[in-house]
């Protein structure tokens, strides 16, 4: 079992970059390296969209259409942390970004909200000039 905490959100100018962090607090007897981590985002009045996911080892990553080659996932299992690097940000990237976790049986290939058991509280990214 894990608890997830996002950070790193804020106000960014169009074209700018931001790195979001997802830090896990892991229950005794469990380990962060058992978990695939996904990121989703939700803008006001819209569905929660898949941004990307990373396998438990970090060796595999998957990205949703919203990433468009501009976002990059990485992880540091020694620090119980997954990073989402956002670059070339656009106005439409404004949203609350959530990380989510699930035990990884399929090398991180989890694309649906229903695939995940644990969620963070979200961090707001606002892209504005």
PDB file of N, CA and C in Angstrom, residues 3-6 22 48 98-101 118-122:
ATOM      1  N   UNK A   3       0.899   5.775  -0.175  1.00  0.00           N
ATOM      2  CA  UNK A   3       0.275   7.091  -0.237  1.00  0.00           C
ATOM      3  C   UNK A   3       1.144   7.942  -1.153  1.00  0.00           C
ATOM      4  N   UNK A   4       0.490   8.717  -1.996  1.00  0.00           N
ATOM      5  CA  UNK A   4       1.204   9.476  -3.020  1.00  0.00           C
ATOM      6  C   UNK A   4       0.992  10.968  -2.816  1.00  0.00           C
ATOM      7  N   UNK A   5       2.060  11.717  -3.038  1.00  0.00           N
ATOM      8  CA  UNK A   5       2.029  13.156  -2.825  1.00  0.00           C
ATOM      9  C   UNK A   5       2.687  13.851  -4.016  1.00  0.00           C
ATOM     10  N   UNK A   6       1.905  14.664  -4.713  1.00  0.00           N
ATOM     11  CA  UNK A   6       2.447  15.413  -5.844  1.00  0.00           C
ATOM     12  C   UNK A   6       2.941  16.782  -5.385  1.00  0.00           C
ATOM     13  N   UNK A  22       6.225  13.066  -7.773  1.00  0.00           N
ATOM     14  CA  UNK A  22       5.264  12.216  -7.065  1.00  0.00           C
ATOM     15  C   UNK A  22       6.068  11.383  -6.077  1.00  0.00           C
ATOM     16  N   UNK A  48     -10.703  13.308 -16.812  1.00  0.00           N
ATOM     17  CA  UNK A  48      -9.335  13.104 -16.364  1.00  0.00           C
ATOM     18  C   UNK A  48      -8.610  12.273 -17.426  1.00  0.00           C
ATOM     19  N   UNK A  98      -2.389  14.634 -11.507  1.00  0.00           N
ATOM     20  CA  UNK A  98      -2.466  13.625 -10.456  1.00  0.00           C
ATOM     21  C   UNK A  98      -1.512  12.477 -10.767  1.00  0.00           C
ATOM     22  N   UNK A  99      -0.862  11.959  -9.736  1.00  0.00           N
ATOM     23  CA  UNK A  99      -0.170  10.686  -9.916  1.00  0.00           C
ATOM     24  C   UNK A  99      -0.975   9.581  -9.251  1.00  0.00           C
ATOM     25  N   UNK A 100      -0.781   8.379  -9.750  1.00  0.00           N
ATOM     26  CA  UNK A 100      -1.535   7.225  -9.286  1.00  0.00           C
ATOM     27  C   UNK A 100      -0.637   5.995  -9.316  1.00  0.00           C
ATOM     28  N   UNK A 101      -0.945   5.025  -8.455  1.00  0.00           N
ATOM     29  CA  UNK A 101      -0.103   3.844  -8.367  1.00  0.00           C
ATOM     30  C   UNK A 101      -0.886   2.552  -8.425  1.00  0.00           C
ATOM     31  N   UNK A 118      -4.298   3.687  -6.088  1.00  0.00           N
ATOM     32  CA  UNK A 118      -3.876   4.730  -5.161  1.00  0.00           C
ATOM     33  C   UNK A 118      -3.688   6.033  -5.935  1.00  0.00           C
ATOM     34  N   UNK A 119      -4.143   7.127  -5.320  1.00  0.00           N
ATOM     35  CA  UNK A 119      -4.109   8.431  -5.964  1.00  0.00           C
ATOM     36  C   UNK A 119      -3.571   9.487  -5.017  1.00  0.00           C
ATOM     37  N   UNK A 120      -2.853  10.451  -5.599  1.00  0.00           N
ATOM     38  CA  UNK A 120      -2.465  11.627  -4.847  1.00  0.00           C
ATOM     39  C   UNK A 120      -3.546  12.680  -4.893  1.00  0.00           C
ATOM     40  N   UNK A 121      -3.270  13.802  -4.255  1.00  0.00           N
ATOM     41  CA  UNK A 121      -4.263  14.870  -4.137  1.00  0.00           C
ATOM     42  C   UNK A 121      -4.229  15.835  -5.316  1.00  0.00           C
ATOM     43  N   UNK A 122      -3.188  15.748  -6.127  1.00  0.00           N
ATOM     44  CA  UNK A 122      -3.075  16.588  -7.309  1.00  0.00           C
ATOM     45  C   UNK A 122      -2.259  17.848  -7.075  1.00  0.00           C
TER      46      UNK A 122
END
